[in-house]
Each structure stands twice: as structure tokens, then as C-alpha cells.
mmCIF file of C-alpha atoms in Angstrom:
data_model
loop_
_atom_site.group_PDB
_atom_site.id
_atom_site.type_symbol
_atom_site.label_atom_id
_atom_site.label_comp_id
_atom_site.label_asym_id
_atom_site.label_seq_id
_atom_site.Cartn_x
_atom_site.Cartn_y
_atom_site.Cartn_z
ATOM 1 C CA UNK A 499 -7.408 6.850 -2.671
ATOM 2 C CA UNK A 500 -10.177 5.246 -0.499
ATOM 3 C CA UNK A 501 -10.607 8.708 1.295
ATOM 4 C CA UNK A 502 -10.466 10.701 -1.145
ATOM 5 C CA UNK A 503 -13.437 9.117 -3.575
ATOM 6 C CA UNK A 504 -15.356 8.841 0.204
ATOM 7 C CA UNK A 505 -14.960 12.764 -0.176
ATOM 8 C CA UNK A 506 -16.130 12.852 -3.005
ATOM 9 C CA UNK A 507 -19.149 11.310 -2.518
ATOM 10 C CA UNK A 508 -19.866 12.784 0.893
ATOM 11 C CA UNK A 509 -19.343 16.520 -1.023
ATOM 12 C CA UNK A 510 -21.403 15.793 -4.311
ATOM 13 C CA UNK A 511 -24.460 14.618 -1.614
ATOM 14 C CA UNK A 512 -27.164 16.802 -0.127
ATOM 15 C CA UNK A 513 -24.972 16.060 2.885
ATOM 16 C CA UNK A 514 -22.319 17.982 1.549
ATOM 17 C CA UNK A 515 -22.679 20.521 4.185
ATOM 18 C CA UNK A 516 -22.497 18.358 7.360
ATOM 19 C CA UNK A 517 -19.626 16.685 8.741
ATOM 20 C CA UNK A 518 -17.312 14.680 6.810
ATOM 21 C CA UNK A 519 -15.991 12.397 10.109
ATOM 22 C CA UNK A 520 -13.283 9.828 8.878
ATOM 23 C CA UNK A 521 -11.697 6.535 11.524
ATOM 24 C CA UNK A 522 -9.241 4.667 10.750
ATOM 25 C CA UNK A 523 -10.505 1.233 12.649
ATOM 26 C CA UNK A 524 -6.756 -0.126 12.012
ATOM 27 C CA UNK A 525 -4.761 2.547 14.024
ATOM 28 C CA UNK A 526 -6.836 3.101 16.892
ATOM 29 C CA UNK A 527 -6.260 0.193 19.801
ATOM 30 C CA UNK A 528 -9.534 -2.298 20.619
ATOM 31 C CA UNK A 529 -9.496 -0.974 23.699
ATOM 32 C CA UNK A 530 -10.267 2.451 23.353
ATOM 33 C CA UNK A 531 -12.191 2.368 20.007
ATOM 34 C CA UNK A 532 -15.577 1.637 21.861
ATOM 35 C CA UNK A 533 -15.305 5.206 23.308
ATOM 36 C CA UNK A 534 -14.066 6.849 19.819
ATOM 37 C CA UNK A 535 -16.885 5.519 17.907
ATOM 38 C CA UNK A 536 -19.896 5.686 20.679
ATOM 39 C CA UNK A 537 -18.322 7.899 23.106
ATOM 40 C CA UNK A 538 -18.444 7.750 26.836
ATOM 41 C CA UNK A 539 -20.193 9.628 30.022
ATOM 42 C CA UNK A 540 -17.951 11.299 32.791
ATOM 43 C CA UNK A 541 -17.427 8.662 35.298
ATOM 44 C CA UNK A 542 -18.126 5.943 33.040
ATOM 45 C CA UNK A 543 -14.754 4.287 33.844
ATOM 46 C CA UNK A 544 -11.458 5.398 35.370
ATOM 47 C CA UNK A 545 -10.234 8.281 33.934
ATOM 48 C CA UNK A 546 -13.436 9.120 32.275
ATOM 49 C CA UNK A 547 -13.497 13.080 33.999
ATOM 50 C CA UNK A 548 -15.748 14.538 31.050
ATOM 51 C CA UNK A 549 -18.202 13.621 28.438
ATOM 52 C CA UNK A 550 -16.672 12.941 25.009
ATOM 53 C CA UNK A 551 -18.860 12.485 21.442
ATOM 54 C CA UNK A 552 -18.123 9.777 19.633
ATOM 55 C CA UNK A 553 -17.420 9.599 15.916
ATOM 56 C CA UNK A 554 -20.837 8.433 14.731
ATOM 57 C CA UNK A 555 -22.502 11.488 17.105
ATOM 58 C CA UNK A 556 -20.163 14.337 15.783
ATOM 59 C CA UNK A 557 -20.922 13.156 12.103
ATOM 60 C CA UNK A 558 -24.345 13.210 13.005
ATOM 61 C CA UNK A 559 -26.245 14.274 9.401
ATOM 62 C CA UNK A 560 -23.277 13.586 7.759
ATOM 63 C CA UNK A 561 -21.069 10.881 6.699
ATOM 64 C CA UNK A 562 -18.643 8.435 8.776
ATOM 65 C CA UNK A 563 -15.985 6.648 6.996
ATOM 66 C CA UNK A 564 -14.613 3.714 8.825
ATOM 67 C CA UNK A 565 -11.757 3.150 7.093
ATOM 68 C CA UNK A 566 -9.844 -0.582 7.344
ATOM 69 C CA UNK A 567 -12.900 -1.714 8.944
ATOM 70 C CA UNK A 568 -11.485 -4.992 8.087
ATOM 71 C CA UNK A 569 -9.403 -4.513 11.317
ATOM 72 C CA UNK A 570 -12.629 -3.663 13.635
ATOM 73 C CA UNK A 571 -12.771 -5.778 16.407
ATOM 74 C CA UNK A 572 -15.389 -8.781 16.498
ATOM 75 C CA UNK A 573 -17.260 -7.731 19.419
ATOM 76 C CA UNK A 574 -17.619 -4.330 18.124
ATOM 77 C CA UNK A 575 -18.925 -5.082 14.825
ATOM 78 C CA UNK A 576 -21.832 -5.914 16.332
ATOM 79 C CA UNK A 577 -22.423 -2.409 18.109
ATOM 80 C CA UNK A 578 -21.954 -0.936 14.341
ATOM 81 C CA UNK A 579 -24.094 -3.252 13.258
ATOM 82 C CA UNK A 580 -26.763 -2.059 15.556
ATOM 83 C CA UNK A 581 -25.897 1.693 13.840
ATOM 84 C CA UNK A 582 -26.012 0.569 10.594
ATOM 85 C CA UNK A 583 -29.819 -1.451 10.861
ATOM 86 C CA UNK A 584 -30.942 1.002 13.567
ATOM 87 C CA UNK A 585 -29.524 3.980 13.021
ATOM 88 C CA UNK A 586 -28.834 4.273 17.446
ATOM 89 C CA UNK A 587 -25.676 4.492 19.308
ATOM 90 C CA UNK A 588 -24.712 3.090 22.850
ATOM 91 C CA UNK A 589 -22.914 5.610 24.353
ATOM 92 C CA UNK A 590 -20.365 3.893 27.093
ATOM 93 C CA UNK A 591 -22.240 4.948 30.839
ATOM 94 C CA UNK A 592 -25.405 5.567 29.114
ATOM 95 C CA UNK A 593 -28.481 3.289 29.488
ATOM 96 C CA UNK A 594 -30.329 4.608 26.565
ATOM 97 C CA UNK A 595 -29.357 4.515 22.978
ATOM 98 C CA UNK A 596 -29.222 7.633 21.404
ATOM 99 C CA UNK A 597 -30.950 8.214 17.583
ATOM 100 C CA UNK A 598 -28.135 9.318 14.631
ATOM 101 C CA UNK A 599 -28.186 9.895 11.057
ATOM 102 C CA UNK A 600 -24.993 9.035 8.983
ATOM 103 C CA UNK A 601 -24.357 7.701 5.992
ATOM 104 C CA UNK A 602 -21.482 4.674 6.584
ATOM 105 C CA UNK A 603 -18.911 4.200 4.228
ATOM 106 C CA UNK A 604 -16.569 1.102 5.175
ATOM 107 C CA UNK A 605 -13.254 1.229 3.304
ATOM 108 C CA UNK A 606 -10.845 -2.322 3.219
ATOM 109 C CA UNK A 607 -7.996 -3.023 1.505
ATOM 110 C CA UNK A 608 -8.818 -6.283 2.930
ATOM 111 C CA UNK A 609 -11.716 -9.175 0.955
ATOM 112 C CA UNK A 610 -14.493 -9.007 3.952
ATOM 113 C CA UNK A 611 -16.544 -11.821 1.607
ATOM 114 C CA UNK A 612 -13.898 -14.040 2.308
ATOM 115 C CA UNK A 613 -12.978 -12.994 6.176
ATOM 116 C CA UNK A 614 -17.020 -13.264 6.556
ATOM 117 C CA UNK A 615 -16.649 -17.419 5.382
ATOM 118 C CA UNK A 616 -13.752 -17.623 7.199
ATOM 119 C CA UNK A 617 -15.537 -16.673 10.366
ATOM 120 C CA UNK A 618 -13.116 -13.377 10.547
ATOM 121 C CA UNK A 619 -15.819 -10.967 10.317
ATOM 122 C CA UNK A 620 -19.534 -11.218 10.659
ATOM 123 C CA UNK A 621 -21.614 -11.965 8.046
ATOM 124 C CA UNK A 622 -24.385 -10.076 9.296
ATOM 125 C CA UNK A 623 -22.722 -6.655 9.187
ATOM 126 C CA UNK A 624 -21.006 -7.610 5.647
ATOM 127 C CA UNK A 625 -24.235 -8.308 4.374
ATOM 128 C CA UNK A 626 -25.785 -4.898 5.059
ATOM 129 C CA UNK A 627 -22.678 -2.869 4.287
ATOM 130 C CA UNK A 628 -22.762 -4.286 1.237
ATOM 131 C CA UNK A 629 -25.509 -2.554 -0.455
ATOM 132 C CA UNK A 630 -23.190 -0.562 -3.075
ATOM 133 C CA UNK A 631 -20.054 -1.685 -3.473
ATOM 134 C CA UNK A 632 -16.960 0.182 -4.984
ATOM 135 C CA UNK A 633 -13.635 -1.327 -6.382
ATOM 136 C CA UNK A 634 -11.344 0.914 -6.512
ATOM 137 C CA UNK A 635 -8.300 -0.165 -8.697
ATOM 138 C CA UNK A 636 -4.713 0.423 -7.779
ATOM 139 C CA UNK A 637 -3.461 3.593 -8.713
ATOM 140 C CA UNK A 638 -1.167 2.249 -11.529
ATOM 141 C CA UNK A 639 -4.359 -0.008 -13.290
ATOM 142 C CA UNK A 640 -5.907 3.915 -13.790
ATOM 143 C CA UNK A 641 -2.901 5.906 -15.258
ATOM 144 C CA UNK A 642 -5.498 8.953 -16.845
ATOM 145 C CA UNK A 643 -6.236 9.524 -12.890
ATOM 146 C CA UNK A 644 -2.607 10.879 -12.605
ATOM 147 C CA UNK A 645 -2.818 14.541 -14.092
ATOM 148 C CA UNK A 646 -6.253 15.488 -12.141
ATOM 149 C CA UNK A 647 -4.550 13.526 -9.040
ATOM 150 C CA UNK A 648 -1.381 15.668 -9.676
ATOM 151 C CA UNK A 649 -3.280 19.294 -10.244
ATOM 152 C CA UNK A 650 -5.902 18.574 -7.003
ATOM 153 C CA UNK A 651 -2.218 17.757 -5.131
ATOM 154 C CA UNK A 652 0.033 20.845 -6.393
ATOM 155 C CA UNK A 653 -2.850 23.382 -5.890
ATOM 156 C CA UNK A 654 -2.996 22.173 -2.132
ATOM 157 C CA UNK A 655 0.309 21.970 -1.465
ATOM 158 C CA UNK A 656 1.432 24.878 -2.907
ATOM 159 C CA UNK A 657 -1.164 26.665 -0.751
ATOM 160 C CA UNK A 658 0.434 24.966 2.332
ATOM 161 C CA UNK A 659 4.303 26.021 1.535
ATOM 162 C CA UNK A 660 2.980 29.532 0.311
ATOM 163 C CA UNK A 661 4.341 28.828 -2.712
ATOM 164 C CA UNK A 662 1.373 29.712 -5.423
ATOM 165 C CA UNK A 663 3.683 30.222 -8.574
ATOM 166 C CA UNK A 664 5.651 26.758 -8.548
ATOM 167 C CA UNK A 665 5.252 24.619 -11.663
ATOM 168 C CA UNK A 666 6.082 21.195 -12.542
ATOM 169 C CA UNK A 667 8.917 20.427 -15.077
ATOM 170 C CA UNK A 668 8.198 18.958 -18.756
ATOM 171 C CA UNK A 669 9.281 15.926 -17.789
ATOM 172 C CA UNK A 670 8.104 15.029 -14.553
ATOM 173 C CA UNK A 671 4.542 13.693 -15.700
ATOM 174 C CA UNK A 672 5.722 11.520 -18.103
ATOM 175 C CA UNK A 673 8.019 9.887 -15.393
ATOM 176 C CA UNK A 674 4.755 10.334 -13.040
ATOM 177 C CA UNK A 675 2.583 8.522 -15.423
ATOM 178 C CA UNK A 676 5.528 5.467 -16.440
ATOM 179 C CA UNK A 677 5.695 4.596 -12.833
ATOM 180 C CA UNK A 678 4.129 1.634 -10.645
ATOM 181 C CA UNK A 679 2.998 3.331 -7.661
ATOM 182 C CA UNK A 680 3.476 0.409 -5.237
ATOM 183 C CA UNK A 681 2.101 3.270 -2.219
ATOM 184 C CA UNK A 682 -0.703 4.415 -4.679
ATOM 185 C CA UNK A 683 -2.360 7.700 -4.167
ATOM 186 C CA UNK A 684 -0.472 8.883 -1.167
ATOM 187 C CA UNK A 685 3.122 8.220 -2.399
ATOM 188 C CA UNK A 686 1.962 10.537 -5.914
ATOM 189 C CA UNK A 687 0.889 12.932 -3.304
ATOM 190 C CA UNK A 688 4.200 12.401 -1.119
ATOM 191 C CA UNK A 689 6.159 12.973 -4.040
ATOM 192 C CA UNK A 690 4.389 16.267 -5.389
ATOM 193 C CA UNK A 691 5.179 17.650 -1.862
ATOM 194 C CA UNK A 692 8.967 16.614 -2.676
ATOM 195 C CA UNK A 693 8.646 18.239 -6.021
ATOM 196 C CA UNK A 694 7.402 21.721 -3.849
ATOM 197 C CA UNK A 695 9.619 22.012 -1.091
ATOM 198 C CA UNK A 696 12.809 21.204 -3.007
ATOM 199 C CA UNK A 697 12.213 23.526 -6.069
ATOM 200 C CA UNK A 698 15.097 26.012 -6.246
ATOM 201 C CA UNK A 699 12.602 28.921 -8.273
ATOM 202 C CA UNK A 700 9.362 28.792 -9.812
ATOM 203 C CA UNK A 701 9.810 25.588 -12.000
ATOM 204 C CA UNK A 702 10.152 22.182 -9.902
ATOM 205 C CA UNK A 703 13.041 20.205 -11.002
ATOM 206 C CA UNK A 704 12.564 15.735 -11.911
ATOM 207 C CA UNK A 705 15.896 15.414 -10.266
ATOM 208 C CA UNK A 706 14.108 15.963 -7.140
ATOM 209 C CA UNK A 707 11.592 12.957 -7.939
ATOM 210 C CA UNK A 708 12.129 10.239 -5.386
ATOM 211 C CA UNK A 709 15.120 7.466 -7.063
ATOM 212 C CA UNK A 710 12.479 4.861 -7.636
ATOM 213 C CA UNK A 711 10.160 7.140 -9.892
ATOM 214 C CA UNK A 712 12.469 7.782 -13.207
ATOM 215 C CA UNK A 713 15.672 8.323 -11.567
ATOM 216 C CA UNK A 714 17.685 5.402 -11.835
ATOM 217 C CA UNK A 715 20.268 7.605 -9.600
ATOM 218 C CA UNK A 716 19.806 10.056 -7.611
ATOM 219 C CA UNK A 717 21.217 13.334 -7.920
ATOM 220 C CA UNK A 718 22.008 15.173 -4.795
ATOM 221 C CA UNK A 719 21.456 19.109 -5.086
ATOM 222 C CA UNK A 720 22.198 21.472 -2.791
ATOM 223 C CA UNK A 721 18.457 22.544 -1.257
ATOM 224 C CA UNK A 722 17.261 25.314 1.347
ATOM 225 C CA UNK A 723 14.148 23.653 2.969
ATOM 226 C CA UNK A 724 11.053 25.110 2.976
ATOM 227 C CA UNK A 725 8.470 24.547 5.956
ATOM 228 C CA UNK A 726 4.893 25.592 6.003
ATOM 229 C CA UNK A 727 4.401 28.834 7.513
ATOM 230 C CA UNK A 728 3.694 28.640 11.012
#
């Protein structure tokens, strides 16, 4: 859900048509996240045999999302910190900064006020990310989200599996809409994808919902699975 209301404000901006750059701070290692965000110079360190832009260069006039920025590394908050007050970049085997423009979004599922007391993350760089904040509630505290959620989902999807004319069954939003969501927006969309490649004709079937969402047991059906188009 985090990226996708980061999308919508990066689209609905008068930087709507430059890049849209998103980094996931928890799944890259510390090691090599220096040269994703800042990028590097060829011969800057073994192995370094080309230049390579970093993320805050190629969104350059854009927006970055750092998403789980919770999980940045302390001695690299302070190099964002430098981008975020001074809008410059320290590209690894460079000696000068070089000037972007971005607009930062930092996504957490984690409470940075309290890491910052804690000592966990630095106060400095919560303080100046902190200019608007957004609290984005669970997916099941905002049920009414569910049947945009669900049509921005099928009309993608069905795009992907070339399969333009499938519809959902009567049921299936009212099991949709009565369930928890423990994965929030990306288990919806996981199970909308479910919904699309197992539907035997035009008309998806809510016996093909995962067990947990309205199917107190599951009912195995004989399926041909359908893969994107190459």
C-alpha cells in the first residue's frame, strides 16, 4: 500500500512526468547500498569496471521512494541526510558532490520517533523527513478501499494474462470485503491474480479464493494454468 499512495502522489505532481525511482532499503545488503543509492566511478573499488548511476541520480527531477528506510544503515543515513538538506550526492570514487533534485518519500512499517529516542536512527534525518507525515492504516481498518483496490488490480492483471473479458463472481467481494487481510494490499492483489489465472471461462469462480479468505475448505478443481504471454 505504501507504494502505491507514493505513486500516487509522485503522478498527481508536476513531477508526474519524471522518474518514479523506488528502493527498498530492507532488501538490498549494507554493503552494496552505498553504490545503489550514490553510485560509483569505474575503478572505484574491485570490481568496479564501469560507471553506474545511483538511485537518487536516475530519479533526478523526480521522486525517490526509500522504502523500509527504517532498515537503512546508521552510517548511511547520514549521506541521505546530506541529500535531503542539500540536495548533493557523493558518488563512491568521486571527489565532488554532484547537485540533484528529488522529492524523498521514506516509507516504514517501522515507529522511526521511537528508534530516533532509542538511538536506532538519527534524529537529525527523522526530523527533516518529517515534514508531512502520512499514516496509512492497515488495509482491513479501510474496507471502502477494497472495490477501487480490486478494479485498479483486475484491469492490470487481466492485461498481463491477456485475458480482457474475465469478471469476478457475485460473491467474491463480499468475501473480499469480510476478510482481515493480515498481508494487506499485496495479498488482495495476490489473490485477484489467483482469481485470473484459475478462471475456467469468462466469470472467475470464489472457490478459487485462497482457504483463509471465505473458504473454510478448499475445493480442489481441476485447472489449466495460464502464464503471461511471453
Amino acid at each position: 500500500g505504501k507504494e502505491v499512495l507514493a505513486k500516487s502522489i509522485h503522478f498527481n505532481s508536476r513531477r508526474s512526468g519524471k522518474p518514479f525511482v523506488v528502493i527498498n532499503c530492507g532488501a538490498i545488503p549494507g554493503t552494496l547500498l552505498e553504490s545503489e543509492l550514490f553510485g560509483y566511478r569505474k575503478g572505484a573499488f574491485t570490481g568496479a569496471t564501469s560507471n553506474k548511476i545511483g538511485k537518487f541520480e536516475a530519479g533526478d527531477g523526480g521522486t525517490v521512494l526509500l522504502d523500509e528506510i527504517g532498515e537503512l544503515p546508521f552510517h548511511l543515513q547520514v549521506k541521505v541526510l546530506r541529500v535531503v538538506q542539500e540536495s548533493e550526492i557523493d558518488v563512491v570514487g568521486e571527489n565532488q558532490p554532484r547537485r540533484v533534485d528529488v522529492r524523498i518519500i521514506a516509507a516504514s512499517n517501522r515507529d522511526l520517533k521511537q528508534m530516533a529516542a532509542e538511538g536506532r536512527f538519527r534524529q537529525d534525518l527523522y526530523y527533516r523527513l518529517n515534514v508531512a507525515p502520512l499514516r496509512l492504516p492497515p488495509l482491513r481498518n479501510r474496507k471502502e478501499d477494497i472495490p477501487l483496490l480490486v478494479e485498479f488490480f483486475l484491469e492490470r492483471i487481466r492485461e498481463r494474462y491477456g485475458r480482457p473479458k474475465v469478471t469476478l463472481g457475485r460473491d467474491i467481494l463480499r468475501k473480499l470485503e469480510s476478510y482481515h487481510w493480515p498481508g494487506n494490499v499485496r495479498e488482495l492483489e495476490n489473490a485477484i491474480e489467483r482469481l485470473i489465472v484459475f478462471a475456467q471461462g469468462d466469470t472467475a469462480d470464489a472457490r478459487d479464493l485462497p482457504e483463509d479468505i471465505g473458504n473454510p475448505r478448499l475445493t480442489v478443481r481441476k485447472a489449466v494454468l495460464r502464464l503471461p504471454p511471453e
